[in-house]
Short mmCIF file of C-alpha atoms in Angstrom, two decimals:
data_model
loop_
_atom_site.label_atom_id
_atom_site.label_comp_id
_atom_site.label_asym_id
_atom_site.label_seq_id
_atom_site.Cartn_x
_atom_site.Cartn_y
_atom_site.Cartn_z
CA GLU A 1 2.23 16.36 12.13
CA VAL A 2 2.99 14.20 9.11
CA GLN A 3 0.73 14.80 6.24
CA LEU A 4 0.48 13.44 2.76
CA VAL A 5 -2.24 15.05 0.61
CA GLU A 6 -2.91 13.79 -2.92
CA SER A 7 -4.68 15.91 -5.54
CA GLY A 8 -5.33 16.07 -9.24
CA GLY A 9 -7.63 13.12 -9.50
CA GLY A 10 -10.86 13.37 -11.51
CA LEU A 11 -12.70 12.24 -14.67
CA VAL A 12 -10.58 11.60 -17.70
CA GLN A 13 -11.41 10.06 -21.19
CA PRO A 14 -9.71 6.90 -22.27
CA GLY A 15 -6.50 7.73 -24.04
CA GLY A 16 -6.23 10.96 -22.04
CA SER A 17 -3.65 12.21 -19.49
CA LEU A 18 -3.73 13.32 -15.87
CA ARG A 19 -1.13 14.43 -13.33
CA LEU A 20 -1.53 13.46 -9.71
CA SER A 21 0.47 15.24 -7.02
CA CYS A 22 1.17 14.43 -3.38
CA ALA A 23 2.11 17.21 -1.07
CA ALA A 24 4.18 16.05 1.87
CA SER A 25 4.83 17.85 5.13
CA GLY A 26 5.94 17.13 8.76
CA PHE A 27 8.93 15.02 7.75
CA THR A 28 12.07 15.35 5.73
CA PHE A 29 10.62 14.38 2.35
CA SER A 30 13.96 14.28 0.52
CA ASN A 31 15.20 11.46 2.87
CA TYR A 32 12.43 8.94 1.83
CA TRP A 33 11.61 6.74 -1.11
CA MET A 34 8.05 7.23 -2.14
CA HIS A 35 5.45 5.04 -3.72
CA TRP A 36 2.14 5.24 -5.58
CA VAL A 37 -0.42 2.49 -4.78
CA ARG A 38 -3.95 2.18 -6.24
CA GLN A 39 -7.26 0.46 -5.36
CA ALA A 40 -9.70 -0.17 -8.12
CA PRO A 41 -13.45 -0.32 -7.04
CA GLY A 42 -14.22 -3.45 -5.21
CA LYS A 43 -10.58 -4.67 -5.54
CA GLY A 44 -7.51 -4.91 -3.41
CA LEU A 45 -4.37 -2.78 -3.23
CA GLU A 46 -1.88 -2.66 -6.18
CA TRP A 47 1.61 -1.32 -6.08
CA VAL A 48 2.09 1.08 -9.00
CA SER A 49 5.48 2.81 -8.77
CA ARG A 50 8.47 3.79 -6.68
CA ILE A 51 11.04 6.52 -6.65
CA ASN A 52 14.15 6.80 -4.65
CA ASN A 53 14.89 9.74 -2.37
CA ASP A 54 16.76 11.82 -4.95
CA GLY A 55 14.72 10.90 -7.99
CA SER A 56 17.49 9.13 -9.81
CA SER A 57 15.80 5.60 -9.70
CA THR A 58 12.21 4.59 -10.58
CA ARG A 59 10.32 1.32 -10.78
CA TYR A 60 6.91 0.51 -12.17
CA ALA A 61 4.38 -2.25 -12.11
CA ASP A 62 4.10 -3.92 -15.68
CA SER A 63 0.48 -2.72 -15.88
CA VAL A 64 1.60 0.96 -16.10
CA LYS A 65 5.08 0.69 -17.43
CA GLY A 66 5.57 3.04 -20.49
CA ARG A 67 2.45 4.98 -19.65
CA PHE A 68 2.89 6.36 -16.25
CA THR A 69 5.89 8.43 -14.97
CA ILE A 70 6.70 9.06 -11.26
CA SER A 71 8.76 11.99 -10.39
CA ARG A 72 9.43 14.31 -7.37
CA ASP A 73 10.45 17.90 -6.56
CA ASN A 74 12.21 17.92 -3.13
CA ALA A 75 12.38 21.62 -3.06
CA LYS A 76 8.50 21.67 -3.11
CA ASN A 77 8.13 18.38 -1.03
CA THR A 78 5.89 17.02 -3.73
CA LEU A 79 5.59 13.67 -5.44
CA TYR A 80 3.96 13.33 -8.84
CA LEU A 81 2.34 10.70 -10.98
CA GLN A 82 2.00 11.63 -14.77
CA MET A 83 -0.57 9.29 -16.27
CA ASN A 84 -0.74 9.09 -20.00
CA THR A 85 -2.70 7.09 -22.32
CA VAL A 86 -5.13 5.96 -19.52
CA ARG A 87 -7.46 3.11 -19.78
CA ALA A 88 -10.62 2.08 -18.04
CA GLU A 89 -8.79 -0.34 -15.87
CA ASP A 90 -6.76 2.55 -14.47
CA THR A 91 -9.95 3.72 -12.64
CA ALA A 92 -9.05 3.66 -8.93
CA VAL A 93 -8.32 5.52 -5.87
CA TYR A 94 -4.46 6.48 -5.96
CA TYR A 95 -2.56 6.78 -2.78
CA CYS A 96 0.89 8.20 -2.17
CA ALA A 97 2.89 6.24 0.46
CA THR A 98 6.05 6.15 2.33
CA PHE A 99 6.00 2.48 3.37
CA SER A 100 7.64 3.80 6.48
CA ASP A 101 6.57 5.46 9.79
CA HIS A 102 5.21 8.35 7.89
CA GLY A 103 2.26 6.45 6.41
CA TRP A 104 0.05 7.05 3.36
CA GLY A 105 -2.20 9.87 2.04
CA GLN A 106 -5.99 9.61 1.95
CA GLY A 107 -6.05 9.08 -1.71
CA THR A 108 -7.36 10.76 -4.80
CA PRO A 109 -9.98 9.08 -7.10
CA VAL A 110 -9.33 8.76 -10.82
CA THR A 111 -12.13 7.65 -13.15
CA VAL A 112 -11.42 6.88 -16.73
CA SER A 113 -14.58 6.92 -18.76
CA SER A 114 -16.12 8.49 -21.87
CA ASP B 1 6.10 -11.60 -10.34
CA ILE B 2 5.77 -12.88 -6.81
CA GLN B 3 2.32 -14.02 -5.92
CA MET B 4 1.20 -13.38 -2.40
CA THR B 5 -1.63 -15.72 -1.37
CA GLN B 6 -3.58 -14.67 1.68
CA SER B 7 -5.92 -16.89 3.61
CA PRO B 8 -8.68 -16.70 4.46
CA SER B 9 -10.09 -14.23 2.02
CA SER B 10 -12.80 -13.44 4.59
CA LEU B 11 -13.27 -14.17 8.22
CA SER B 12 -16.18 -13.86 10.62
CA ALA B 13 -15.15 -13.50 14.24
CA SER B 14 -16.33 -12.16 17.67
CA VAL B 15 -14.88 -9.59 19.97
CA GLY B 16 -12.33 -11.25 22.12
CA ASP B 17 -11.35 -13.97 19.58
CA ARG B 18 -7.94 -14.84 18.50
CA VAL B 19 -7.44 -14.51 14.74
CA THR B 20 -4.59 -15.57 12.48
CA ILE B 21 -4.21 -14.57 8.86
CA THR B 22 -1.69 -16.28 6.67
CA CYS B 23 0.28 -14.87 3.60
CA ARG B 24 2.26 -17.37 1.48
CA ALA B 25 4.76 -16.05 -1.16
CA SER B 26 5.47 -17.85 -4.43
CA GLN B 27 9.20 -17.24 -3.89
CA ASP B 28 11.42 -16.42 -0.98
CA VAL B 29 11.04 -12.84 0.04
CA GLY B 30 13.20 -13.07 3.22
CA ASN B 31 11.67 -10.77 5.86
CA GLY B 32 10.54 -8.18 3.40
CA LEU B 33 6.89 -8.35 4.32
CA ASP B 34 4.61 -5.80 6.03
CA TRP B 35 1.09 -6.07 7.18
CA TYR B 36 -1.57 -3.34 6.70
CA GLN B 37 -5.06 -2.61 8.09
CA HIS B 38 -7.42 -0.73 5.70
CA LYS B 39 -10.79 0.68 6.67
CA PRO B 40 -13.10 2.14 4.02
CA GLY B 41 -12.39 5.79 3.10
CA LYS B 42 -9.22 5.80 5.22
CA ALA B 43 -5.51 5.56 4.47
CA PRO B 44 -4.07 1.99 4.92
CA LYS B 45 -2.27 1.77 8.23
CA ARG B 46 0.95 -0.25 8.66
CA LEU B 47 0.74 -2.76 11.58
CA ILE B 48 3.79 -4.84 11.15
CA TYR B 49 7.01 -4.28 9.23
CA THR B 50 9.78 -6.62 8.22
CA ALA B 51 7.65 -9.63 9.13
CA SER B 52 7.67 -9.23 12.96
CA ASN B 53 8.25 -5.67 14.00
CA LEU B 54 5.22 -3.86 15.58
CA GLN B 55 4.83 -0.36 14.21
CA THR B 56 5.02 2.37 16.83
CA GLY B 57 1.54 3.08 18.26
CA VAL B 58 -0.01 -0.10 17.17
CA PRO B 59 -1.64 -2.15 20.06
CA SER B 60 0.41 -5.16 21.25
CA ARG B 61 -2.52 -7.51 20.52
CA PHE B 62 -1.10 -7.51 16.94
CA SER B 63 1.85 -9.60 16.10
CA GLY B 64 3.62 -10.99 13.04
CA SER B 65 5.81 -13.88 12.34
CA GLY B 66 7.49 -15.87 9.59
CA SER B 67 10.15 -15.52 6.95
CA GLY B 68 10.89 -16.84 3.43
CA THR B 69 7.55 -17.83 1.97
CA GLU B 70 5.12 -18.09 4.96
CA PHE B 71 3.97 -15.31 7.17
CA THR B 72 1.18 -14.90 9.78
CA LEU B 73 -0.53 -11.93 11.30
CA THR B 74 -2.13 -12.69 14.65
CA ILE B 75 -4.59 -10.64 16.62
CA SER B 76 -4.67 -12.04 20.20
CA SER B 77 -8.06 -10.70 21.38
CA LEU B 78 -10.29 -8.89 18.69
CA GLN B 79 -11.51 -5.45 19.56
CA PRO B 80 -14.51 -3.64 17.86
CA GLU B 81 -11.99 -1.32 16.08
CA ASP B 82 -10.16 -4.20 14.44
CA PHE B 83 -12.92 -5.07 11.92
CA ALA B 84 -11.30 -4.06 8.65
CA THR B 85 -9.50 -5.62 5.66
CA TYR B 86 -5.94 -6.71 6.16
CA TYR B 87 -3.26 -6.94 3.43
CA CYS B 88 0.29 -8.28 3.37
CA LEU B 89 2.85 -6.50 1.11
CA GLN B 90 6.08 -8.01 0.06
CA HIS B 91 8.77 -5.36 -0.63
CA ASN B 92 11.73 -7.50 -1.24
CA ILE B 93 11.55 -8.11 -4.98
CA TYR B 94 10.11 -5.85 -7.82
CA PRO B 95 7.44 -5.44 -8.65
CA TYR B 96 6.21 -5.21 -5.04
CA THR B 97 2.99 -7.18 -4.54
CA PHE B 98 0.12 -7.15 -2.16
CA GLY B 99 -1.95 -10.19 -1.09
CA GLN B 100 -5.58 -10.04 -2.22
CA GLY B 101 -6.83 -9.02 1.23
CA THR B 102 -8.64 -10.55 4.18
CA LYS B 103 -11.94 -8.92 5.20
CA LEU B 104 -12.59 -9.43 8.86
CA GLU B 105 -16.18 -9.11 9.82
CA ILE B 106 -18.07 -9.16 12.98
CA LYS B 107 -19.94 -12.54 13.74
#
């Protein structure tokens, strides 16, 4: 059974840092490009970032460029999102996603507040 | 950035109705468009990929069409479990962009 399980969300102060993880199982993780998508409270879905299958190529939304870093460890079947210099507008549920047959995780909530 | 404009933003319909949702792109995205269904507290579920291909396991009452800048998602006969929010996603040009969503509610 395919599973994508996010973790690492929580409450963080403005200007702080947080690292999200997404543990993948049930498929060959190293074959797939991976994405982070977020949904702010009461808002729609927003694509955040993408990494290719071997980690050599990354892309970001303008809203997070220079602050967030996507990475992966194919030996651990895990995707990461390092979030630095967070802002109130980064408050959202963060999903990892394959944009393929293997779907999305359930999401992990991040709240940026003092 | 490519803007994806979905219409309508909300829709009230009855079980058995035929429903069409439209997504217009501000630039040509070829067939690089997917449709997702999202229910509160759940992971978004892909229904259609590359504009017109039905995701495995998705009922055949869902269909997608279009290319370039105009795309449609059609539900031929609404079922109770179809009431949700629907999003289009263009994945042809970075940054990828979603439509603003269409909330489908029970009349």
